Coordinates of C-alpha atoms and ligand atoms in Angstrom, one line a residue:
X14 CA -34.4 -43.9 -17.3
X15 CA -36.3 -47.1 -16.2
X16 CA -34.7 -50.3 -16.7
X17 CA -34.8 -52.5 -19.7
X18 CA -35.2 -56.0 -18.7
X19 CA -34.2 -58.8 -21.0
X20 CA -36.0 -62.0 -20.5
X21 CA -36.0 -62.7 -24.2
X22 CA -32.4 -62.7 -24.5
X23 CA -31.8 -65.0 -21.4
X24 CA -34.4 -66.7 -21.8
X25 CA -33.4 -67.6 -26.0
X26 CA -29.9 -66.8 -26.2
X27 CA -29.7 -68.8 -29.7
X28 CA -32.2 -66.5 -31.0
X29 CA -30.9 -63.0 -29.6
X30 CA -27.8 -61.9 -30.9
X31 CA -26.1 -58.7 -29.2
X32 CA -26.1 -55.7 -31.5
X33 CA -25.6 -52.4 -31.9
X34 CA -27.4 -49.7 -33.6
X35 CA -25.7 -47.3 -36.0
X36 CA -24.8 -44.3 -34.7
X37 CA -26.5 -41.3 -35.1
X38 CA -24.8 -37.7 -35.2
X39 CA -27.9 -35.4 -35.0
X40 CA -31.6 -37.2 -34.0
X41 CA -34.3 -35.2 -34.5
X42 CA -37.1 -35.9 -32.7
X43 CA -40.4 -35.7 -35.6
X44 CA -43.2 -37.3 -33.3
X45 CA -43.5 -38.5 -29.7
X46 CA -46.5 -40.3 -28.3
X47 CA -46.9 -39.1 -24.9
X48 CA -49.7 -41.1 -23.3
X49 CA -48.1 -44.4 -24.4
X50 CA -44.7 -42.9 -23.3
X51 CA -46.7 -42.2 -19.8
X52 CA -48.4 -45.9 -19.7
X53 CA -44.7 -47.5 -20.0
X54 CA -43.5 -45.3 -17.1
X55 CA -41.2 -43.4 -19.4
X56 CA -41.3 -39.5 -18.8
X57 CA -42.3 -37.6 -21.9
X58 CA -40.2 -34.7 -21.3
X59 CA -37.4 -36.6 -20.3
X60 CA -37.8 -38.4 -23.6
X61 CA -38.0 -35.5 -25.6
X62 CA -34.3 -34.5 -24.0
X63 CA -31.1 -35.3 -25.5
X64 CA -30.8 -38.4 -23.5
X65 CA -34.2 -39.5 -24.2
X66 CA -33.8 -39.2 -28.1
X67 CA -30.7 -41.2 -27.5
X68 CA -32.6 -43.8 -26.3
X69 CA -35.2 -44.0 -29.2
X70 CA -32.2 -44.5 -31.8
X71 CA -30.8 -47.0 -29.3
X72 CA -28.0 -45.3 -28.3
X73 CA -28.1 -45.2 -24.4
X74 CA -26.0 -47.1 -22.0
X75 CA -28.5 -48.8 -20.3
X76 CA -29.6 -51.1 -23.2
X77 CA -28.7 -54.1 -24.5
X78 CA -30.0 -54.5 -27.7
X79 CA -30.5 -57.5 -29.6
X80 CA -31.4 -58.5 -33.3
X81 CA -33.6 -61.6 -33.0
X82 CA -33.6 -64.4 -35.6
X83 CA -36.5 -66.2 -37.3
X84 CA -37.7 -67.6 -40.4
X85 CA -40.5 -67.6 -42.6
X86 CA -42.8 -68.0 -45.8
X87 CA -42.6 -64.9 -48.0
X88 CA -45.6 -65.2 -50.5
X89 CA -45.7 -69.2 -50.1
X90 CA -42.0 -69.7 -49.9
X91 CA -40.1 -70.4 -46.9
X92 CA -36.5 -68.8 -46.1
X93 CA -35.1 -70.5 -43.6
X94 CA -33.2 -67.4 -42.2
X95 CA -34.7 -64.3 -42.2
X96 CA -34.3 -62.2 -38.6
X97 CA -34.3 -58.4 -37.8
X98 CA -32.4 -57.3 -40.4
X99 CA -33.1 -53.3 -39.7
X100 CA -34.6 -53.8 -36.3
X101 CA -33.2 -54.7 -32.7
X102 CA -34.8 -55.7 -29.0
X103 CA -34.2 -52.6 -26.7
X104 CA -35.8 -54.8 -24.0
X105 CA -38.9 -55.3 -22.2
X106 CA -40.5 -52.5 -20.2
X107 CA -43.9 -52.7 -17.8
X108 CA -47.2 -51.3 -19.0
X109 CA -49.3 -49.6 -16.5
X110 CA -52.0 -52.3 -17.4
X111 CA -48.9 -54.9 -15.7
X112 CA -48.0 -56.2 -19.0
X113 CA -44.9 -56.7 -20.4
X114 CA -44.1 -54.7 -23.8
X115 CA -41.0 -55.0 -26.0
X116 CA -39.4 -51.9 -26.8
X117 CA -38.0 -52.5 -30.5
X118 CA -36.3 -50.1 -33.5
X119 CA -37.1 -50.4 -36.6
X120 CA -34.3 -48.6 -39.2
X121 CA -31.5 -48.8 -36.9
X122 CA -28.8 -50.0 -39.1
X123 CA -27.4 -53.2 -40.5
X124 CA -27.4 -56.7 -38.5
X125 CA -26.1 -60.1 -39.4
X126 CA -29.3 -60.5 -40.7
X127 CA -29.7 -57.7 -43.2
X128 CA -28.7 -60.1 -46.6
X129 CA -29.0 -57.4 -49.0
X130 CA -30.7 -54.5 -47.1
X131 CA -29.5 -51.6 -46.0
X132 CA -30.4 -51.8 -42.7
X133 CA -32.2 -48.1 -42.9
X134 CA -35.8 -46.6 -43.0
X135 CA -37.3 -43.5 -44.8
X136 CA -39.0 -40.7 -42.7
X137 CA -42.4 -41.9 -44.7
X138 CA -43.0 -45.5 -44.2
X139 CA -42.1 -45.4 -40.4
X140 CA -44.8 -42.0 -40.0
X141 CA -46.7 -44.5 -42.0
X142 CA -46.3 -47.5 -39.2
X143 CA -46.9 -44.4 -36.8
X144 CA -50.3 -43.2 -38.1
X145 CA -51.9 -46.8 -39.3
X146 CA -51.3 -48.4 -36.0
X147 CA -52.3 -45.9 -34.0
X148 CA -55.4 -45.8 -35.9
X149 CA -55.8 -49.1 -35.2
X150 CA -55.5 -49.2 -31.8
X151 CA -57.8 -46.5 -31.5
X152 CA -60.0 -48.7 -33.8
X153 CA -59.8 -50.9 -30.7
X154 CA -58.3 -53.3 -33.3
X155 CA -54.8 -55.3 -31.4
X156 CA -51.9 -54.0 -32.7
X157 CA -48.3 -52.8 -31.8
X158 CA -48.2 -49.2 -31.0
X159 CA -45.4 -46.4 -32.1
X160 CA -43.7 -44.8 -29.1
X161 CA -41.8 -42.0 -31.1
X162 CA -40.1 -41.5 -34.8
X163 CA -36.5 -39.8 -34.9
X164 CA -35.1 -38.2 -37.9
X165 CA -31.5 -39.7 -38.5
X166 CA -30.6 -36.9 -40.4
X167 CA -28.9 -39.5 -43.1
X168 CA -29.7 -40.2 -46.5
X169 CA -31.8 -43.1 -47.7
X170 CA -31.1 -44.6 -50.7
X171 CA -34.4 -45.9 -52.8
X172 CA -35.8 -44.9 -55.9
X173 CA -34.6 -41.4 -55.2
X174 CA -32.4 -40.1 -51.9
X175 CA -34.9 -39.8 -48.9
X176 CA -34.4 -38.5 -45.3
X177 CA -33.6 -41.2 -43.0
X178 CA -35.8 -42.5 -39.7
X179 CA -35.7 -44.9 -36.8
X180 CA -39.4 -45.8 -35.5
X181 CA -39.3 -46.7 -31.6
X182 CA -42.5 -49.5 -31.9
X183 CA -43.7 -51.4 -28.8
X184 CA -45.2 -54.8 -28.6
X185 CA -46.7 -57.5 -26.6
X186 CA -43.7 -59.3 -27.9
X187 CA -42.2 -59.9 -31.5
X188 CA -42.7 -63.5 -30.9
X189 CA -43.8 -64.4 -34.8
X190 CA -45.1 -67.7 -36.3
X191 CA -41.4 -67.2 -37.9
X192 CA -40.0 -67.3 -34.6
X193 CA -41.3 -70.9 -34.1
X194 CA -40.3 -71.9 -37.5
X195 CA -36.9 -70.7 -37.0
X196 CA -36.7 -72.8 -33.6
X197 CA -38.2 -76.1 -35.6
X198 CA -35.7 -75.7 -38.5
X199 CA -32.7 -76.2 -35.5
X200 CA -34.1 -79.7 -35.0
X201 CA -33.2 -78.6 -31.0
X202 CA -36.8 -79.3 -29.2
X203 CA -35.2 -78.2 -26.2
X204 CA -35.2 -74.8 -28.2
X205 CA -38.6 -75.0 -29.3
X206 CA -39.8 -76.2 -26.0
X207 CA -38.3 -72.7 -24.1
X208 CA -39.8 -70.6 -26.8
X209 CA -43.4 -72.1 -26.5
X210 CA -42.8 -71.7 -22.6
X211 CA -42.1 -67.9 -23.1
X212 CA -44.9 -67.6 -25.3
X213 CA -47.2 -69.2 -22.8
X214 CA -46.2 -67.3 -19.8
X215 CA -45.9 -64.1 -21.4
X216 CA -49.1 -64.2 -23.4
X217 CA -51.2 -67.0 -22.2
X218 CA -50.1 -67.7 -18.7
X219 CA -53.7 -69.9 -18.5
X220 CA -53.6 -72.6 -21.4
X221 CA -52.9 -75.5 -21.0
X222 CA -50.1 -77.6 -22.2
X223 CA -48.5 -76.7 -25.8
X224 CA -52.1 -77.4 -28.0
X225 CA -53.5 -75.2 -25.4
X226 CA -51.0 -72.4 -27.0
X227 CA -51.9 -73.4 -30.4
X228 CA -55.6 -72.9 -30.1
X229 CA -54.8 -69.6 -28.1
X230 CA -53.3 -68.6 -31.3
X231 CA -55.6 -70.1 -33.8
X232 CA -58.6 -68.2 -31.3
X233 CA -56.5 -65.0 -31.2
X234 CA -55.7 -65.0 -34.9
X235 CA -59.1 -65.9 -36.0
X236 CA -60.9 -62.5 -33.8
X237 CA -57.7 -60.3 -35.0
X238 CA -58.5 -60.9 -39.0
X239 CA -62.4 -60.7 -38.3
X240 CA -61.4 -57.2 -37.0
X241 CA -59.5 -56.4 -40.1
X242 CA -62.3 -57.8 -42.1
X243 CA -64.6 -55.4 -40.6
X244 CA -62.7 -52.4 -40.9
X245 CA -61.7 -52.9 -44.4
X246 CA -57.7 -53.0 -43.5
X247 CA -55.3 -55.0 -45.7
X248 CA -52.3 -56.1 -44.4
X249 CA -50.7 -56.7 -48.0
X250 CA -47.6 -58.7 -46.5
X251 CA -49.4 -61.5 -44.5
X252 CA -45.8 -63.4 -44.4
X253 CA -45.6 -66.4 -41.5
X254 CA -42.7 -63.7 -40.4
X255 CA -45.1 -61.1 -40.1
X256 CA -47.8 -62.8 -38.2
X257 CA -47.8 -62.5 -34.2
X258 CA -47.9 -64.8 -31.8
X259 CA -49.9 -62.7 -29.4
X260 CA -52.5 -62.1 -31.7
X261 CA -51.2 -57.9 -32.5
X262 CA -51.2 -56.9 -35.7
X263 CA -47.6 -55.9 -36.7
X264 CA -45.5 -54.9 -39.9
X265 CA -47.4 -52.3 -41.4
X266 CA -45.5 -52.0 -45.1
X267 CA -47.8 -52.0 -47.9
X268 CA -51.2 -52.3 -46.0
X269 CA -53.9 -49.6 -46.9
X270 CA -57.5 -49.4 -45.9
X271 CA -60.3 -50.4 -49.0
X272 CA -62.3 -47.4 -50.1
X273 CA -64.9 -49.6 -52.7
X274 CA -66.2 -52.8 -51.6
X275 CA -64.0 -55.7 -53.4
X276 CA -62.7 -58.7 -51.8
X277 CA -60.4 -58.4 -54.4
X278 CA -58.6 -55.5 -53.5
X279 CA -54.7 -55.7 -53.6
X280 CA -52.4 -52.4 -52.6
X281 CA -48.7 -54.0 -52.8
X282 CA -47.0 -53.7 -56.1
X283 CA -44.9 -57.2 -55.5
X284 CA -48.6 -58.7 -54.3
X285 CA -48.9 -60.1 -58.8
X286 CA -51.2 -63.2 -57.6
X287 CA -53.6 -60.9 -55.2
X288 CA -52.4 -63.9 -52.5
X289 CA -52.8 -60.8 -49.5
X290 CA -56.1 -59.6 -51.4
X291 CA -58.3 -58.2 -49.1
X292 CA -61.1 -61.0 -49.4
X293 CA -57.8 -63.8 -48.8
X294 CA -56.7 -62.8 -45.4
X295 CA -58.5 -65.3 -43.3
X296 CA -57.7 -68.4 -45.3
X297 CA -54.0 -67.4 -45.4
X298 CA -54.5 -66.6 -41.9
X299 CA -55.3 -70.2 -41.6
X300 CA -52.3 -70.9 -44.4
X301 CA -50.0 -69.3 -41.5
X302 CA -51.0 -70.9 -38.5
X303 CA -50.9 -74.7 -40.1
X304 CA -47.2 -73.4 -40.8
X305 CA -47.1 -72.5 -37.0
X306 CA -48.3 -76.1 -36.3
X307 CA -45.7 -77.4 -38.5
X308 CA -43.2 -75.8 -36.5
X309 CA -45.0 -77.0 -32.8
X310 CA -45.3 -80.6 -33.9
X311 CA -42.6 -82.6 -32.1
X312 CA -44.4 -80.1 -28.8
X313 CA -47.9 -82.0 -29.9
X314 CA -46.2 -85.4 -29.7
X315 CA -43.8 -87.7 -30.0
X316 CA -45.0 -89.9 -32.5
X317 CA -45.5 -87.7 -35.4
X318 CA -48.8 -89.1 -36.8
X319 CA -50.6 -88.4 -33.6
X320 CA -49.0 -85.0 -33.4
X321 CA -50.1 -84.1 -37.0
X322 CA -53.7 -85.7 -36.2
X323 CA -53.8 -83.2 -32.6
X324 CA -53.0 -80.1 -35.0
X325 CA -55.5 -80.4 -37.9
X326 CA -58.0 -81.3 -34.6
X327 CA -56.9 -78.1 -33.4
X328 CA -56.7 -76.4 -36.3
X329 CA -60.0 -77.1 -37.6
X330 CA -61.3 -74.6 -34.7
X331 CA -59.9 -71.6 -37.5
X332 CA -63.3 -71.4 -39.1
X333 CA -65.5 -71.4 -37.0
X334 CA -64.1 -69.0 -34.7
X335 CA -63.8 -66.8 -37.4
X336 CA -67.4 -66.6 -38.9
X337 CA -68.3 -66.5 -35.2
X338 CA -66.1 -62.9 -34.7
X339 CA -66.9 -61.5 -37.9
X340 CA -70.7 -62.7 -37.9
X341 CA -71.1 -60.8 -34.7
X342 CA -69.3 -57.7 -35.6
X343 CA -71.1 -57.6 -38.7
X344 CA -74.6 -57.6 -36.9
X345 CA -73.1 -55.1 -34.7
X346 CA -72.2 -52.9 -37.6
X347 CA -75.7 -53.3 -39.3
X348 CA -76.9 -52.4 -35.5
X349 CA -79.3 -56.0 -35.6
X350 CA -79.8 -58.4 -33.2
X351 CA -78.7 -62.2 -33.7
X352 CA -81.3 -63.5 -36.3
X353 CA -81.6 -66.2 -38.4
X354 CA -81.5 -64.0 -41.7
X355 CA -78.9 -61.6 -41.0
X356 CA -76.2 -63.7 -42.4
X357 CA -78.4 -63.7 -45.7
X358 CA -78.7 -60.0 -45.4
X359 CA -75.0 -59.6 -45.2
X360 CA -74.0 -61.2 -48.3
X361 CA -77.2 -59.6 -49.8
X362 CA -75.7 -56.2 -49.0
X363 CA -71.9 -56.8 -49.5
X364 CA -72.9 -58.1 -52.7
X365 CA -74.5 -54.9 -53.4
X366 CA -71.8 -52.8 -52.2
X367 CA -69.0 -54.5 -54.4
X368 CA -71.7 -54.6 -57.7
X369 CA -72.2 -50.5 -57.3
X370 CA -68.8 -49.3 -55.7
X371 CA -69.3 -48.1 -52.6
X372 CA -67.5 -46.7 -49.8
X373 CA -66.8 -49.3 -47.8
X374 CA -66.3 -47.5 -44.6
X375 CA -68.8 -44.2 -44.8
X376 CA -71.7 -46.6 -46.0
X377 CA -72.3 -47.8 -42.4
X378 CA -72.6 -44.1 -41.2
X379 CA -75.0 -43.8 -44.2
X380 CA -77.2 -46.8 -42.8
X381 CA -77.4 -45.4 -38.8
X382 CA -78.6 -42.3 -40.9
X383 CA -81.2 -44.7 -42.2
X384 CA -81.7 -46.1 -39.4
X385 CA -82.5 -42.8 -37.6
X386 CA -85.1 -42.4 -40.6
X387 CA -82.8 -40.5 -42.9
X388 CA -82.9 -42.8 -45.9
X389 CA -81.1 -40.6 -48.5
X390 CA -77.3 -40.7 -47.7
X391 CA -77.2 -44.3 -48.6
X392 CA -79.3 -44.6 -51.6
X393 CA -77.3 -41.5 -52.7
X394 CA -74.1 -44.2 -52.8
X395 CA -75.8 -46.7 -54.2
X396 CA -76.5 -46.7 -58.2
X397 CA -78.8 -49.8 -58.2
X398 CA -81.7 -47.9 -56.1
X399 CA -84.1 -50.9 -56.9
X400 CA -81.7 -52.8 -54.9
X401 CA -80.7 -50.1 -52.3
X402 CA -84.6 -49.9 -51.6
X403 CA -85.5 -53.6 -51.1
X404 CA -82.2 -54.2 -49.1
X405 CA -83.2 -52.0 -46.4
X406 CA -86.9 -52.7 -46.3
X407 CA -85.7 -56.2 -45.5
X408 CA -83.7 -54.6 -42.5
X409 CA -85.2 -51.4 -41.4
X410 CA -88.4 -53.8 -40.0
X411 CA -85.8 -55.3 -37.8
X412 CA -85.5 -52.2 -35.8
X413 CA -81.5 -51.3 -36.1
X414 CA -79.7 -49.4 -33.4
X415 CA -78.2 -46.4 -35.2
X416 CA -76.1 -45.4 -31.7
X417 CA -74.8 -49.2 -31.5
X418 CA -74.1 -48.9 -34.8
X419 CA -71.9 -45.6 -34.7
X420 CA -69.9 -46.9 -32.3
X421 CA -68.3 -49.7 -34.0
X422 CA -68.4 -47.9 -37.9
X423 CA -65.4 -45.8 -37.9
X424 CA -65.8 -42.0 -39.9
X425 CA -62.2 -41.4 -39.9
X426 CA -59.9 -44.1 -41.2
X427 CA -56.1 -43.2 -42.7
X428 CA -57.5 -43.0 -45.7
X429 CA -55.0 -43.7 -49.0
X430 CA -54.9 -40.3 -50.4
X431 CA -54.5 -38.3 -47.0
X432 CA -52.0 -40.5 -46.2
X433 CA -50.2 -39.8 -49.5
X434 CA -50.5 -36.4 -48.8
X435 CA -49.0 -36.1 -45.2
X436 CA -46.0 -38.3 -46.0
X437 CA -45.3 -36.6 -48.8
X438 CA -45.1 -33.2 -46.8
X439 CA -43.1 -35.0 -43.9
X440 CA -40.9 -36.3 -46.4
X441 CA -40.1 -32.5 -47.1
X442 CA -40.1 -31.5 -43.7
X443 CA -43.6 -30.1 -43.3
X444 CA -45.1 -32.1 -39.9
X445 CA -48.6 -30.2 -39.1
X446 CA -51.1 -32.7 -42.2
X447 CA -49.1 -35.5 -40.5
X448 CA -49.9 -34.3 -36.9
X449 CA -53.8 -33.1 -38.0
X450 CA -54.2 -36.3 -39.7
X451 CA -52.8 -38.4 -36.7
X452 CA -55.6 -36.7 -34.2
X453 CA -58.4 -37.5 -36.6
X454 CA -58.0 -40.9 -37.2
X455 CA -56.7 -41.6 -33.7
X456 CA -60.3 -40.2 -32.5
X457 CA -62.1 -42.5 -35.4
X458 CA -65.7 -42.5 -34.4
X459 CA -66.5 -39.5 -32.9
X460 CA -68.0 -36.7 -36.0
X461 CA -66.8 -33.3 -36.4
X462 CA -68.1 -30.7 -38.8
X463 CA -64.6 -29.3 -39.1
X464 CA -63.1 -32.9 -40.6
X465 CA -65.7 -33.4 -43.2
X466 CA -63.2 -34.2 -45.9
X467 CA -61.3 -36.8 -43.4
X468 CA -64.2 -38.9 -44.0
X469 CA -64.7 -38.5 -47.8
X470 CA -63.3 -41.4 -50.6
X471 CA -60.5 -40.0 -52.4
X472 CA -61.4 -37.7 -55.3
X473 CA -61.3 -39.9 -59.0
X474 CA -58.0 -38.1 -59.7
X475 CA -56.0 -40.0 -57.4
X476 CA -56.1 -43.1 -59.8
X477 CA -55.5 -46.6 -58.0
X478 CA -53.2 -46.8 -55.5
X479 CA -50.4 -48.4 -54.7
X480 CA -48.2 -49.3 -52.1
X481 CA -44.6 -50.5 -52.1
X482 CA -42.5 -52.6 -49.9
X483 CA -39.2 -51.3 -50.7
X484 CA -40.1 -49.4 -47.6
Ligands
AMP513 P1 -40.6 -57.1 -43.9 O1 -41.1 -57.2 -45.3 O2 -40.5 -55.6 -43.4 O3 -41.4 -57.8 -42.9 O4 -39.2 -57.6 -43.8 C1 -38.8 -58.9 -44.2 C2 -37.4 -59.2 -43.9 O5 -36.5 -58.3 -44.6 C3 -37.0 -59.0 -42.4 O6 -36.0 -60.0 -42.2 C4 -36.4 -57.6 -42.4 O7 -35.6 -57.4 -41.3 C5 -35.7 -57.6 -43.7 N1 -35.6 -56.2 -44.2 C6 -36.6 -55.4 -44.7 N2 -36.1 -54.2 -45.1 C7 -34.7 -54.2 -44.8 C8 -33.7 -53.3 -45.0 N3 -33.9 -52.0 -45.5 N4 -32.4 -53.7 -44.6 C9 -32.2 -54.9 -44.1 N5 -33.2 -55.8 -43.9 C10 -34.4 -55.5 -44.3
MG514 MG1 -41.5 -58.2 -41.0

């Protein structure tokens, strides 16, 4: 058992509060992650041991957990005190890579923060943090990683009785645009001032001064949701509590990958005003981080006009960063070199995509097909053929690189209705489409004959989806 260190908690005492996690009689272990186990210097086999499951429900004798307090806007409005309310801090562990990574539960029980909660998790929303952020780091996409999911053996209440879970997740840190919030709203700058210095010398030991950490965000931000954008993931929950300041993606509730092109594309059942729509992640990306300069201001300056002036200054780096990230990856996708009309030709062909339906993510392994001279698999896809054909006679002349291409378009993604379907048969106890699904999309852009279906939209039966955050 290596030790936990906790630098949070000494270094932010008014935001760590000692906890405990609720006991559990019988753990079960449902799914372990060995490599990252490995990477944090954690045996796998000694995790997979009583003592080891112990430890991934929190209950081992060399932690000191903690449930961390912040704030945040939910959907535009700001609670002042929101916090883990199912989650605590283990501590901090090394990577291999000589980072430091929070080990953190999630559905370990009630804290002081919990308001009406019940402090637990369902089996199938933490399999579903599991799966999507695995996929997502194997997308290459920043993200926090799962480390293990226990079964608690207890009874979930929801909708109807579920089996209960405790995910173990790991993290650059859980330092959220919340977290400064929270420390701005205690009007102690000394506060804010500690938590901006452990943001900077955990994350962004170069920058500086505190502007030097707000563009590191705005610049880590901007490349994150250009990755999402690329991908086709929706986040559905873009809360300021629920955006990193590291730049990982975290909280995966109600996010889903798009199957048809539409920027308006909404999962979430409480999302009524599509504000986390697919096509509305990187202005309320931006929406967050002015929320995050908000919160830094008094760090900026002490006379609050300049301060205000120094943040839009910095803030107004946002957009451009972003077209820059996505730009880029979207010539990469489209395998073309930087010309002046491929930002024409992207809209050109998004346009067409969203007009006729298609597959967001198996389109781009249609086009390296084109580009290798095999035409048909994309004007299969496409209804308006007129427009299919004048699209890519615009951009096969510009001499695509189908092998650049396949490596940044994904085949396997988790997919809404697979996903469905191997939560569903966890739920009842049934592990091996969960574990087959997991090695597909964790191994997202390599084909295999055998996972045809993997890569296929769902079949018209499955309706439109939604996801829910009563998770
Ligand atoms: P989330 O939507 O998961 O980002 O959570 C938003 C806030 O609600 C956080 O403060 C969570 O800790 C809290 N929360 C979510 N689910 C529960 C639950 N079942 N019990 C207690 N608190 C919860
Ligand atoms: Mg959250």
């Amino acid at each position: 058992m290596p030790l936990l260190s906790d630098h949070f908690a000494r270094a932010l005492p008014e935001m760590a509060l000692s906890w405990q996690a609720e006991p559990v009689q019988e753990p079960r272990l449902l799914v372990l992650n060995e490599v990252l186990a490995g990477e944090l210097g954690l045996d796998p086999a000694w995790l997979r041991g009583p003592e080891g499951v112990r430890l991934l429900v929190g209950d081992h004798a060399g932690v000191r957990p903690v449930a961390q307090a912040y704030a945040g806007h939910q959907f535009g409005h700001y609670s002042p005190r929101l916090g883990d309310g199912r989650a605590l801090l283990l501590g901090e562990l090394v990577h291999a890579d000589g980072g430091v990574r929070d080990l953190h539960l999630k559905g370990s029980g009630r804290t002081t923060f919990s308001r009406g909660g019940d402090g637990f998790a369902a089996v199938g929303p933490m399999l579903r943090e599991y799966l999507v952020s695995e996929a997502m780091h194997a997308l290459g996409i920043p993200t926090t990683r799962a480390l293990g999911v226990v079964g608690t053996g207890r009874a979930v209440v929801r909708e109807s009785l579920l089996p209960g879970a405790v995910l173990a997740r790991v993290a650059a840190s859980h330092l959220r645009v919340g977290s400064f919030q929270y420390a701005r709203a205690t009007d102690d700058v000394d506060l804010l001032r500690r938590l901006a210095d452990h943001a900077i010398e955990r994350h962004y030991p170069g920058v500086e001064g505190y502007r030097g950490l707000f563009e590191a965000v705005i610049e880590a931000q901007a490349s994150l949701v250009a990755r999402w954008m690329l991908v086709g993931f929706v986040h559905g929950v873009m809360n300021t509590d629920n955006m990193t300041i590291s730049g990982e993606t975290i909280d995966y509730g109600p996010c889903a990958f798009m199957e048809a092109f539409d920027p308006g594309t909404v999962y979430s059942s409480i999302d009524h005003g599509g504000r986390y729509a697919f096509g509305n992640q990187p202005p309320i990306a931006e929406w967050n981080l002015a929320r995050l300069a908000e919160g830094m201001l008094p760090l900026f300056d002490a006379d609050q006009d300049k301060a205000i002036e120094l943040a839009l200054e910095s803030l107004g780096g946002f957009r451009s960063s972003y077209n820059g990230h996505w730009l880029k990856g979207m010539r990469a996708k489209l395998g073309i070199p930087d010309v002046p009309e491929a930002p024409a030709l992207i809209d050109d062909l998004l346009a067409l995509l969203h007009k006729n339906h298609v597959d967001y993510t198996s389109f781009y392994r249609h086009l390296s097909a084109a580009a290798r001279g095999n035409t048909e698999p994309a004007r299969e896809v496409v209804l308006d053929l007129a427009g299919i054909d004048a699209w890519l006679a615009r951009w096969l002349p510009l001499g695509p690189d189908a092998d650049v291409m396949d490596a940044v378009n994904p085949l396997y993604i988790p997919r809404n209705h697979l996903v469905e379907e191997a939560l569903a048969a966890a739920t009842a106890g049934d592990l091996a489409p969960f574990t087959e699904l997991l090695s597909v999309v964790t191994h997202p852009y390599v084909e295999d004959p055998a996972h045809a279906h993997y890569a296929s939209p769902a079949p018209q039966d499955f309706g439109e989806y939604q996801t829910f955050c009563g998770t």
